[in-house]
Amino acid sequence: MADRPTHVLFLCLGNICRSPLAEGVFRAEVERRGLGAAYVVDSAGTGAWHAGEPPDRRSVAVARKHGVDISAQRARQLAPEDFERFDWIVAMDGDNLRIARQRAGSGARARVARFTSFVPDASVDDVPDPYYGGPEGFDDVYRLLAAGAGPLLDVLEAEAGRGPSR
Ligand code: 4NP
């Protein structure tokens, strides 16, 4: 493939609960469609408190339940160069979205979007932060991420000028 791969970064607060799961779910959808060479997928947090840590064990567990292994991922903070390296920065909630837009500056390569805007008939604007809740919160997060991953990939594929891949 001659084209530069589409670079997609998922963004949350800590990069240990939601965005690592989003990264894993989206990458699994990319692989399922045989598009692995066309995408670079990563995740980051607006905060640095958990940098270097693996995902929260509850995110690892819900991913594993659905056949996705995210245990090797490590948290990192959103960096200025991410706005040049990535084509899309997809925020989990309104706070992440606002912070990414503030840090983007003018002329950034990255387009900043809200994850739920890709979820058909979404009843929420935010992928809710599950950190202080119980394990069922992680199931809810997974459901939202799984509902939006395919439609997000459809949008990116259409932009890349490739036909439907489902
Ligand atoms: P995440 O969840 O943003 O989905 O990774 C959180 C993880 C950690 C904290 C908050 C949210 N925290 O306050 O440490």
GROMACS .gro file of N, CA and C and ligand atoms in nm:
model
  512
    1MET      N    1   0.084  -0.120   0.000
    1MET     CA    2   0.000   0.000   0.000
    1MET      C    3   0.088   0.125   0.000
    2ALA      N    4   0.069   0.210  -0.095
    2ALA     CA    5   0.155   0.326  -0.111
    2ALA      C    6   0.118   0.437  -0.014
    3ASP      N    7  -0.011   0.447   0.017
    3ASP     CA    8  -0.056   0.558   0.100
    3ASP      C    9  -0.004   0.544   0.242
    4ARG      N   10   0.014   0.659   0.305
    4ARG     CA   11   0.045   0.659   0.448
    4ARG      C   12  -0.073   0.599   0.523
    5PRO      N   13  -0.045   0.510   0.620
    5PRO     CA   14  -0.157   0.457   0.698
    5PRO      C   15  -0.232   0.569   0.769
    6THR      N   16  -0.360   0.549   0.788
    6THR     CA   17  -0.439   0.642   0.867
    6THR      C   18  -0.404   0.622   1.014
    7HIS      N   19  -0.364   0.731   1.080
    7HIS     CA   20  -0.322   0.724   1.221
    7HIS      C   21  -0.438   0.770   1.310
    8VAL      N   22  -0.480   0.683   1.401
    8VAL     CA   23  -0.595   0.711   1.488
    8VAL      C   24  -0.553   0.699   1.634
    9LEU      N   25  -0.578   0.804   1.712
    9LEU     CA   26  -0.544   0.805   1.854
    9LEU      C   27  -0.671   0.819   1.936
   10PHE      N   28  -0.694   0.727   2.028
   10PHE     CA   29  -0.808   0.737   2.119
   10PHE      C   30  -0.761   0.805   2.248
   11LEU      N   31  -0.845   0.895   2.298
   11LEU     CA   32  -0.804   0.981   2.409
   11LEU      C   33  -0.905   0.974   2.524
   12CYS      N   34  -0.853   0.953   2.647
   12CYS     CA   35  -0.939   0.967   2.766
   12CYS      C   36  -0.859   1.043   2.872
   13LEU      N   37  -0.896   1.028   2.997
   13LEU     CA   38  -0.829   1.103   3.104
   13LEU      C   39  -0.700   1.033   3.149
   14GLY      N   40  -0.713   0.907   3.190
   14GLY     CA   41  -0.599   0.838   3.249
   14GLY      C   42  -0.525   0.744   3.156
   15ASN      N   43  -0.588   0.710   3.044
   15ASN     CA   44  -0.534   0.610   2.948
   15ASN      C   45  -0.514   0.474   3.013
   16ILE      N   46  -0.600   0.441   3.111
   16ILE     CA   47  -0.595   0.305   3.165
   16ILE      C   48  -0.730   0.234   3.156
   17CYS      N   49  -0.841   0.305   3.140
   17CYS     CA   50  -0.972   0.239   3.135
   17CYS      C   51  -1.034   0.243   2.996
   18ARG      N   52  -1.078   0.362   2.951
   18ARG     CA   53  -1.157   0.370   2.828
   18ARG      C   54  -1.075   0.366   2.701
   19SER      N   55  -0.975   0.454   2.689
   19SER     CA   56  -0.905   0.463   2.559
   19SER      C   57  -0.820   0.339   2.527
   20PRO      N   58  -0.763   0.268   2.626
   20PRO     CA   59  -0.694   0.143   2.589
   20PRO      C   60  -0.792   0.039   2.534
   21LEU      N   61  -0.913   0.039   2.592
   21LEU     CA   62  -1.016  -0.053   2.544
   21LEU      C   63  -1.061  -0.012   2.404
   22ALA      N   64  -1.078   0.118   2.382
   22ALA     CA   65  -1.113   0.168   2.248
   22ALA      C   66  -1.007   0.130   2.146
   23GLU      N   67  -0.881   0.146   2.186
   23GLU     CA   68  -0.770   0.109   2.096
   23GLU      C   69  -0.780  -0.039   2.059
   24GLY      N   70  -0.802  -0.124   2.159
   24GLY     CA   71  -0.808  -0.268   2.134
   24GLY      C   72  -0.928  -0.309   2.049
   25VAL      N   73  -1.043  -0.251   2.079
   25VAL     CA   74  -1.167  -0.284   2.006
   25VAL      C   75  -1.157  -0.236   1.861
   26PHE      N   76  -1.106  -0.114   1.842
   26PHE     CA   77  -1.094  -0.061   1.706
   26PHE      C   78  -0.990  -0.140   1.626
   27ARG      N   79  -0.877  -0.172   1.691
   27ARG     CA   80  -0.775  -0.249   1.619
   27ARG      C   81  -0.829  -0.386   1.578
   28ALA      N   82  -0.909  -0.448   1.665
   28ALA     CA   83  -0.967  -0.578   1.633
   28ALA      C   84  -1.059  -0.568   1.512
   29GLU      N   85  -1.134  -0.458   1.502
   29GLU     CA   86  -1.223  -0.438   1.387
   29GLU      C   87  -1.141  -0.416   1.259
   30VAL      N   88  -1.033  -0.339   1.271
   30VAL     CA   89  -0.942  -0.318   1.157
   30VAL      C   90  -0.886  -0.452   1.110
   31GLU      N   91  -0.842  -0.534   1.204
   31GLU     CA   92  -0.783  -0.664   1.169
   31GLU      C   93  -0.889  -0.757   1.109
   32ARG      N   94  -1.010  -0.753   1.165
   32ARG     CA   95  -1.117  -0.838   1.116
   32ARG      C   96  -1.145  -0.812   0.969
   33ARG      N   97  -1.129  -0.685   0.928
   33ARG     CA   98  -1.154  -0.649   0.787
   33ARG      C   99  -1.029  -0.662   0.701
   34GLY      N  100  -0.919  -0.710   0.761
   34GLY     CA  101  -0.797  -0.727   0.683
   34GLY      C  102  -0.729  -0.596   0.647
   35LEU      N  103  -0.749  -0.492   0.731
   35LEU     CA  104  -0.698  -0.358   0.700
   35LEU      C  105  -0.579  -0.319   0.787
   36GLY      N  106  -0.515  -0.418   0.849
   36GLY     CA  107  -0.408  -0.389   0.944
   36GLY      C  108  -0.298  -0.299   0.889
   37ALA      N  109  -0.264  -0.315   0.762
   37ALA     CA  110  -0.155  -0.236   0.703
   37ALA      C  111  -0.196  -0.091   0.678
   38ALA      N  112  -0.325  -0.065   0.684
   38ALA     CA  113  -0.375   0.069   0.649
   38ALA      C  114  -0.394   0.159   0.771
   39TYR      N  115  -0.370   0.106   0.890
   39TYR     CA  116  -0.398   0.184   1.012
   39TYR      C  117  -0.286   0.174   1.114
   40VAL      N  118  -0.261   0.286   1.180
   40VAL     CA  119  -0.181   0.289   1.303
   40VAL      C  120  -0.276   0.333   1.412
   41VAL      N  121  -0.290   0.252   1.517
   41VAL     CA  122  -0.388   0.278   1.623
   41VAL      C  123  -0.314   0.290   1.756
   42ASP      N  124  -0.349   0.391   1.834
   42ASP     CA  125  -0.282   0.413   1.962
   42ASP      C  126  -0.383   0.478   2.056
   43SER      N  127  -0.343   0.497   2.183
   43SER     CA  128  -0.428   0.569   2.277
   43SER      C  129  -0.341   0.649   2.372
   44ALA      N  130  -0.402   0.749   2.436
   44ALA     CA  131  -0.329   0.835   2.529
   44ALA      C  132  -0.429   0.895   2.627
   45GLY      N  133  -0.377   0.958   2.733
   45GLY     CA  134  -0.459   1.026   2.831
   45GLY      C  135  -0.424   1.174   2.835
   46THR      N  136  -0.522   1.255   2.875
   46THR     CA  137  -0.490   1.397   2.893
   46THR      C  138  -0.402   1.416   3.016
   47GLY      N  139  -0.414   1.324   3.112
   47GLY     CA  140  -0.333   1.331   3.234
   47GLY      C  141  -0.219   1.231   3.231
   48ALA      N  142  -0.119   1.252   3.319
   48ALA     CA  143   0.002   1.169   3.318
   48ALA      C  144   0.013   1.076   3.439
   49TRP      N  145  -0.091   1.077   3.527
   49TRP     CA  146  -0.077   1.004   3.654
   49TRP      C  147  -0.045   0.856   3.635
   50HIS      N  148  -0.095   0.796   3.530
   50HIS     CA  149  -0.081   0.651   3.513
   50HIS      C  150   0.019   0.613   3.404
   51ALA      N  151   0.097   0.710   3.359
   51ALA     CA  152   0.192   0.685   3.249
   51ALA      C  153   0.281   0.565   3.282
   52GLY      N  154   0.296   0.476   3.184
   52GLY     CA  155   0.379   0.357   3.202
   52GLY      C  156   0.305   0.237   3.256
   53GLU      N  157   0.182   0.258   3.304
   53GLU     CA  158   0.106   0.147   3.362
   53GLU      C  159   0.030   0.069   3.255
   54PRO      N  160   0.004  -0.061   3.282
   54PRO     CA  161  -0.085  -0.136   3.194
   54PRO      C  162  -0.228  -0.089   3.215
   55PRO      N  163  -0.320  -0.129   3.125
   55PRO     CA  164  -0.460  -0.092   3.146
   55PRO      C  165  -0.513  -0.147   3.278
   56ASP      N  166  -0.615  -0.080   3.331
   56ASP     CA  167  -0.687  -0.126   3.450
   56ASP      C  168  -0.729  -0.272   3.429
   57ARG      N  169  -0.717  -0.352   3.533
   57ARG     CA  170  -0.745  -0.496   3.516
   57ARG      C  171  -0.890  -0.522   3.474
   58ARG      N  172  -0.979  -0.428   3.506
   58ARG     CA  173  -1.120  -0.446   3.465
   58ARG      C  174  -1.137  -0.423   3.315
   59SER      N  175  -1.057  -0.334   3.257
   59SER     CA  176  -1.059  -0.318   3.111
   59SER      C  177  -0.995  -0.438   3.043
   60VAL      N  178  -0.885  -0.487   3.100
   60VAL     CA  179  -0.821  -0.607   3.045
   60VAL      C  180  -0.919  -0.723   3.045
   61ALA      N  181  -0.997  -0.735   3.155
   61ALA     CA  182  -1.091  -0.847   3.169
   61ALA      C  183  -1.205  -0.838   3.069
   62VAL      N  184  -1.263  -0.721   3.052
   62VAL     CA  185  -1.377  -0.711   2.961
   62VAL      C  186  -1.329  -0.729   2.817
   63ALA      N  187  -1.210  -0.681   2.786
   63ALA     CA  188  -1.155  -0.704   2.651
   63ALA      C  189  -1.135  -0.854   2.628
   64ARG      N  190  -1.075  -0.918   2.726
   64ARG     CA  191  -1.047  -1.063   2.712
   64ARG      C  192  -1.176  -1.142   2.693
   65LYS      N  193  -1.281  -1.099   2.765
   65LYS     CA  194  -1.411  -1.165   2.753
   65LYS      C  195  -1.462  -1.163   2.609
   66HIS      N  196  -1.420  -1.061   2.535
   66HIS     CA  197  -1.462  -1.047   2.395
   66HIS      C  198  -1.350  -1.080   2.297
   67GLY      N  199  -1.248  -1.151   2.347
   67GLY     CA  200  -1.145  -1.202   2.256
   67GLY      C  201  -1.039  -1.102   2.216
   68VAL      N  202  -1.025  -0.995   2.293
   68VAL     CA  203  -0.926  -0.891   2.260
   68VAL      C  204  -0.825  -0.882   2.374
   69ASP      N  205  -0.696  -0.886   2.341
   69ASP     CA  206  -0.591  -0.879   2.442
   69ASP      C  207  -0.529  -0.739   2.443
   70ILE      N  208  -0.553  -0.664   2.549
   70ILE     CA  209  -0.496  -0.528   2.558
   70ILE      C  210  -0.389  -0.520   2.667
   71SER      N  211  -0.347  -0.637   2.720
   71SER     CA  212  -0.262  -0.637   2.839
   71SER      C  213  -0.122  -0.581   2.815
   72ALA      N  214  -0.077  -0.578   2.689
   72ALA     CA  215   0.060  -0.529   2.661
   72ALA      C  216   0.064  -0.378   2.641
   73GLN      N  217  -0.051  -0.314   2.634
   73GLN     CA  218  -0.053  -0.169   2.613
   73GLN      C  219  -0.004  -0.098   2.740
   74ARG      N  220   0.055   0.020   2.722
   74ARG     CA  221   0.104   0.098   2.836
   74ARG      C  222   0.055   0.240   2.823
   75ALA      N  223   0.016   0.297   2.937
   75ALA     CA  224  -0.043   0.432   2.936
   75ALA      C  225   0.063   0.538   2.907
   76ARG      N  226   0.019   0.641   2.840
   76ARG     CA  227   0.105   0.758   2.817
   76ARG      C  228   0.017   0.882   2.809
   77GLN      N  229   0.081   0.997   2.826
   77GLN     CA  230   0.009   1.123   2.818
   77GLN      C  231   0.010   1.176   2.675
   78LEU      N  232  -0.098   1.241   2.637
   78LEU     CA  233  -0.107   1.311   2.508
   78LEU      C  234   0.011   1.407   2.496
   79ALA      N  235   0.078   1.404   2.381
   79ALA     CA  236   0.198   1.487   2.360
   79ALA      C  237   0.174   1.582   2.243
   80PRO      N  238   0.243   1.697   2.241
   80PRO     CA  239   0.223   1.794   2.132
   80PRO      C  240   0.241   1.732   1.994
   81GLU      N  241   0.337   1.641   1.980
   81GLU     CA  242   0.363   1.582   1.847
   81GLU      C  243   0.250   1.492   1.801
   82ASP      N  244   0.163   1.448   1.893
   82ASP     CA  245   0.048   1.366   1.852
   82ASP      C  246  -0.042   1.441   1.754
   83PHE      N  247  -0.044   1.572   1.765
   83PHE     CA  248  -0.131   1.651   1.676
   83PHE      C  249  -0.077   1.658   1.534
   84GLU      N  250   0.050   1.622   1.517
   84GLU     CA  251   0.107   1.615   1.382
   84GLU      C  252   0.115   1.472   1.331
   85ARG      N  253   0.134   1.379   1.423
   85ARG     CA  254   0.151   1.238   1.383
   85ARG      C  255   0.018   1.173   1.348
   86PHE      N  256  -0.089   1.209   1.420
   86PHE     CA  257  -0.218   1.141   1.402
   86PHE      C  258  -0.309   1.222   1.311
   87ASP      N  259  -0.390   1.148   1.233
   87ASP     CA  260  -0.491   1.210   1.147
   87ASP      C  261  -0.618   1.239   1.225
   88TRP      N  262  -0.646   1.150   1.321
   88TRP     CA  263  -0.767   1.164   1.402
   88TRP      C  264  -0.732   1.143   1.549
   89ILE      N  265  -0.787   1.229   1.632
   89ILE     CA  266  -0.782   1.209   1.777
   89ILE      C  267  -0.928   1.199   1.821
   90VAL      N  268  -0.963   1.082   1.875
   90VAL     CA  269  -1.103   1.053   1.904
   90VAL      C  270  -1.121   1.050   2.056
   91ALA      N  271  -1.193   1.149   2.106
   91ALA     CA  272  -1.205   1.170   2.251
   91ALA      C  273  -1.322   1.092   2.309
   92MET      N  274  -1.300   1.040   2.430
   92MET     CA  275  -1.403   0.961   2.497
   92MET      C  276  -1.513   1.048   2.558
   93ASP      N  277  -1.478   1.169   2.604
   93ASP     CA  278  -1.583   1.252   2.664
   93ASP      C  279  -1.557   1.401   2.634
   94GLY      N  280  -1.650   1.482   2.681
   94GLY     CA  281  -1.645   1.625   2.650
   94GLY      C  282  -1.523   1.695   2.708
   95ASP      N  283  -1.476   1.649   2.825
   95ASP     CA  284  -1.356   1.709   2.883
   95ASP      C  285  -1.233   1.681   2.796
   96ASN      N  286  -1.218   1.554   2.757
   96ASN     CA  287  -1.103   1.517   2.673
   96ASN      C  288  -1.108   1.593   2.541
   97LEU      N  289  -1.231   1.607   2.488
   97LEU     CA  290  -1.251   1.676   2.360
   97LEU      C  291  -1.206   1.822   2.370
   98ARG      N  292  -1.250   1.888   2.476
   98ARG     CA  293  -1.216   2.029   2.495
   98ARG      C  294  -1.065   2.048   2.512
   99ILE      N  295  -1.005   1.961   2.592
   99ILE     CA  296  -0.860   1.971   2.616
   99ILE      C  297  -0.783   1.948   2.486
  100ALA      N  298  -0.826   1.847   2.408
  100ALA     CA  299  -0.757   1.819   2.282
  100ALA      C  300  -0.770   1.938   2.188
  101ARG      N  301  -0.889   1.997   2.183
  101ARG     CA  302  -0.908   2.112   2.093
  101ARG      C  303  -0.824   2.230   2.137
  102GLN      N  304  -0.814   2.250   2.269
  102GLN     CA  305  -0.730   2.359   2.320
  102GLN      C  306  -0.585   2.337   2.284
  103ARG      N  307  -0.539   2.212   2.297
  103ARG     CA  308  -0.395   2.185   2.275
  103ARG      C  309  -0.361   2.174   2.128
  104ALA      N  310  -0.462   2.159   2.043
  104ALA     CA  311  -0.436   2.133   1.901
  104ALA      C  312  -0.372   2.253   1.832
  105GLY      N  313  -0.415   2.372   1.866
  105GLY     CA  314  -0.365   2.488   1.796
  105GLY      C  315  -0.409   2.488   1.650
  106SER      N  316  -0.373   2.592   1.579
  106SER     CA  317  -0.416   2.598   1.439
  106SER      C  318  -0.312   2.527   1.353
  107GLY      N  319  -0.359   2.470   1.245
  107GLY     CA  320  -0.267   2.405   1.153
  107GLY      C  321  -0.230   2.263   1.190
  108ALA      N  322  -0.292   2.208   1.296
  108ALA     CA  323  -0.263   2.070   1.333
  108ALA      C  324  -0.312   1.975   1.224
  109ARG      N  325  -0.239   1.866   1.206
  109ARG     CA  326  -0.284   1.763   1.113
  109ARG      C  327  -0.411   1.695   1.167
  110ALA      N  328  -0.411   1.669   1.296
  110ALA     CA  329  -0.517   1.586   1.355
  110ALA      C  330  -0.652   1.655   1.354
  111ARG      N  331  -0.752   1.577   1.321
  111ARG     CA  332  -0.889   1.622   1.343
  111ARG      C  333  -0.935   1.562   1.475
  112VAL      N  334  -0.999   1.644   1.555
  112VAL     CA  335  -1.043   1.601   1.687
  112VAL      C  336  -1.193   1.574   1.683
  113ALA      N  337  -1.232   1.454   1.726
  113ALA     CA  338  -1.373   1.415   1.720
  113ALA      C  339  -1.413   1.350   1.852
  114ARG      N  340  -1.545   1.339   1.871
  114ARG     CA  341  -1.600   1.279   1.991
  114ARG      C  342  -1.645   1.137   1.956
  115PHE      N  343  -1.605   1.039   2.034
  115PHE     CA  344  -1.634   0.900   1.998
  115PHE      C  345  -1.782   0.875   1.975
  116THR      N  346  -1.867   0.928   2.063
  116THR     CA  347  -2.009   0.893   2.054
  116THR      C  348  -2.074   0.948   1.927
  117SER      N  349  -2.007   1.043   1.859
  117SER     CA  350  -2.065   1.093   1.734
  117SER      C  351  -2.067   0.985   1.627
  118PHE      N  352  -1.992   0.877   1.647
  118PHE     CA  353  -1.991   0.766   1.551
  118PHE      C  354  -2.085   0.652   1.591
  119VAL      N  355  -2.140   0.659   1.712
  119VAL     CA  356  -2.227   0.552   1.762
  119VAL      C  357  -2.369   0.576   1.712
  120PRO      N  358  -2.425   0.484   1.633
  120PRO     CA  359  -2.560   0.505   1.582
  120PRO      C  360  -2.661   0.515   1.696
  121ASP      N  361  -2.748   0.616   1.690
  121ASP     CA  362  -2.853   0.634   1.789
  121ASP      C  363  -2.800   0.637   1.932
  122ALA      N  364  -2.684   0.695   1.952
  122ALA     CA  365  -2.626   0.700   2.087
  122ALA      C  366  -2.718   0.778   2.181
  123SER      N  367  -2.735   0.727   2.302
  123SER     CA  368  -2.820   0.795   2.400
  123SER      C  369  -2.735   0.879   2.495
  124VAL      N  370  -2.605   0.877   2.477
  124VAL     CA  371  -2.514   0.955   2.563
  124VAL      C  372  -2.413   1.029   2.475
  125ASP      N  373  -2.362   1.140   2.529
  125ASP     CA  374  -2.257   1.214   2.458
  125ASP      C  375  -2.117   1.165   2.495
  126ASP      N  376  -2.106   1.112   2.617
  126ASP     CA  377  -1.976   1.071   2.669
  126ASP      C  378  -1.969   0.919   2.684
  127VAL      N  379  -1.849   0.863   2.660
  127VAL     CA  380  -1.822   0.728   2.707
  127VAL      C  381  -1.794   0.746   2.856
  128PRO      N  382  -1.882   0.697   2.943
  128PRO     CA  383  -1.873   0.734   3.086
  128PRO      C  384  -1.746   0.679   3.150
  129ASP      N  385  -1.687   0.761   3.237
  129ASP     CA  386  -1.566   0.720   3.309
  129ASP      C  387  -1.602   0.611   3.409
  130PRO      N  388  -1.550   0.489   3.393
  130PRO     CA  389  -1.590   0.377   3.480
  130PRO      C  390  -1.498   0.357   3.600
  131TYR      N  391  -1.398   0.445   3.616
  131TYR     CA  392  -1.288   0.418   3.709
  131TYR      C  393  -1.334   0.393   3.852
  132TYR      N  394  -1.428   0.476   3.901
  132TYR     CA  395  -1.470   0.465   4.041
  132TYR      C  396  -1.592   0.377   4.061
  133GLY      N  397  -1.641   0.316   3.954
  133GLY     CA  398  -1.760   0.232   3.965
  133GLY      C  399  -1.727   0.084   3.967
  134GLY      N  400  -1.830   0.003   3.947
  134GLY     CA  401  -1.814  -0.142   3.950
  134GLY      C  402  -1.784  -0.197   3.811
  135PRO      N  403  -1.770  -0.330   3.804
  135PRO     CA  404  -1.732  -0.393   3.676
  135PRO      C  405  -1.837  -0.375   3.567
  136GLU      N  406  -1.966  -0.355   3.608
  136GLU     CA  407  -2.069  -0.341   3.504
  136GLU      C  408  -2.047  -0.214   3.422
  137GLY      N  409  -1.982  -0.114   3.483
  137GLY     CA  410  -1.949   0.007   3.409
  137GLY      C  411  -1.857  -0.021   3.291
  138PHE      N  412  -1.771  -0.120   3.309
  138PHE     CA  413  -1.678  -0.156   3.202
  138PHE      C  414  -1.750  -0.231   3.090
  139ASP      N  415  -1.854  -0.305   3.124
  139ASP     CA  416  -1.937  -0.368   3.020
  139ASP      C  417  -2.008  -0.261   2.938
  140ASP      N  418  -2.058  -0.158   3.007
  140ASP     CA  419  -2.126  -0.048   2.935
  140ASP      C  420  -2.028   0.022   2.841
  141VAL      N  421  -1.906   0.047   2.890
  141VAL     CA  422  -1.805   0.111   2.807
  141VAL      C  423  -1.776   0.023   2.685
  142TYR      N  424  -1.760  -0.106   2.710
  142TYR     CA  425  -1.731  -0.197   2.597
  142TYR      C  426  -1.843  -0.192   2.494
  143ARG      N  427  -1.967  -0.195   2.540
  143ARG     CA  428  -2.081  -0.193   2.445
  143ARG      C  429  -2.079  -0.069   2.357
  144LEU      N  430  -2.054   0.046   2.418
  144LEU     CA  431  -2.047   0.171   2.340
  144LEU      C  432  -1.932   0.166   2.240
  145LEU      N  433  -1.817   0.119   2.285
  145LEU     CA  434  -1.699   0.116   2.197
  145LEU      C  435  -1.721   0.020   2.082
  146ALA      N  436  -1.784  -0.095   2.112
  146ALA     CA  437  -1.809  -0.194   2.007
  146ALA      C  438  -1.912  -0.140   1.907
  147ALA      N  439  -2.008  -0.060   1.957
  147ALA     CA  440  -2.111  -0.005   1.869
  147ALA      C  441  -2.055   0.102   1.776
  148GLY      N  442  -1.951   0.173   1.820
  148GLY     CA  443  -1.898   0.283   1.740
  148GLY      C  444  -1.778   0.247   1.654
  149ALA      N  445  -1.711   0.136   1.686
  149ALA     CA  446  -1.585   0.105   1.616
  149ALA      C  447  -1.607   0.084   1.466
  150GLY      N  448  -1.708   0.005   1.431
  150GLY     CA  449  -1.735  -0.022   1.290
  150GLY      C  450  -1.774   0.104   1.214
  151PRO      N  451  -1.871   0.182   1.265
  151PRO     CA  452  -1.907   0.307   1.198
  151PRO      C  453  -1.791   0.405   1.186
  152LEU      N  454  -1.706   0.413   1.289
  152LEU     CA  455  -1.588   0.499   1.280
  152LEU      C  456  -1.498   0.452   1.166
  153LEU      N  457  -1.475   0.321   1.160
  153LEU     CA  458  -1.389   0.268   1.054
  153LEU      C  459  -1.452   0.292   0.916
  154ASP      N  460  -1.585   0.283   0.906
  154ASP     CA  461  -1.654   0.314   0.779
  154ASP      C  462  -1.621   0.456   0.734
  155VAL      N  463  -1.627   0.551   0.827
  155VAL     CA  464  -1.600   0.691   0.794
  155VAL      C  465  -1.455   0.707   0.746
  156LEU      N  466  -1.362   0.644   0.817
  156LEU     CA  467  -1.221   0.660   0.780
  156LEU      C  468  -1.192   0.592   0.648
  157GLU      N  469  -1.255   0.479   0.622
  157GLU     CA  470  -1.236   0.410   0.494
  157GLU      C  471  -1.293   0.492   0.379
  158ALA      N  472  -1.409   0.553   0.402
  158ALA     CA  473  -1.468   0.637   0.297
  158ALA      C  474  -1.376   0.755   0.267
  159GLU      N  475  -1.320   0.813   0.373
  159GLU     CA  476  -1.228   0.925   0.354
  159GLU      C  477  -1.103   0.885   0.278
  160ALA      N  478  -1.058   0.761   0.302
  160ALA     CA  479  -0.937   0.712   0.235
  160ALA      C  480  -0.968   0.674   0.091
  161GLY      N  481  -1.095   0.683   0.055
  161GLY     CA  482  -1.134   0.654  -0.083
  161GLY      C  483  -1.143   0.507  -0.115
  162ARG      N  484  -1.152   0.426  -0.007
  162ARG     CA  485  -1.169   0.283  -0.029
  162ARG      C  486  -1.317   0.250  -0.013
  163GLY      N  487  -1.359   0.145  -0.080
  163GLY     CA  488  -1.500   0.109  -0.078
  163GLY      C  489  -1.540   0.044   0.052
  164PRO      N  490  -1.668   0.010   0.067
  164PRO     CA  491  -1.717  -0.055   0.188
  164PRO      C  492  -1.638  -0.183   0.216
  165SER      N  493  -1.606  -0.205   0.343
  165SER     CA  494  -1.520  -0.318   0.379
  165SER      C  495  -1.588  -0.414   0.476
  166ARG      N  496  -1.715  -0.389   0.503
  166ARG     CA  497  -1.780  -0.475   0.601
  166ARG      C  498  -1.809  -0.609   0.539
  1674NP     P1  499  -0.982   0.657   3.196
  1674NP     O1  500  -1.028   0.638   3.347
  1674NP     O2  501  -0.975   0.807   3.172
  1674NP     O3  502  -1.089   0.593   3.118
  1674NP     O4  503  -0.847   0.590   3.183
  1674NP     C1  504  -0.965   0.698   3.456
  1674NP     C2  505  -0.849   0.643   3.507
  1674NP     C3  506  -0.789   0.700   3.616
  1674NP     C4  507  -0.843   0.812   3.674
  1674NP     C5  508  -0.959   0.868   3.621
  1674NP     C6  509  -1.019   0.811   3.511
  1674NP     N1  510  -0.784   0.869   3.787
  1674NP     O5  511  -0.841   0.964   3.843
  1674NP     O6  512  -0.675   0.825   3.829
   0.00000   0.00000   0.00000
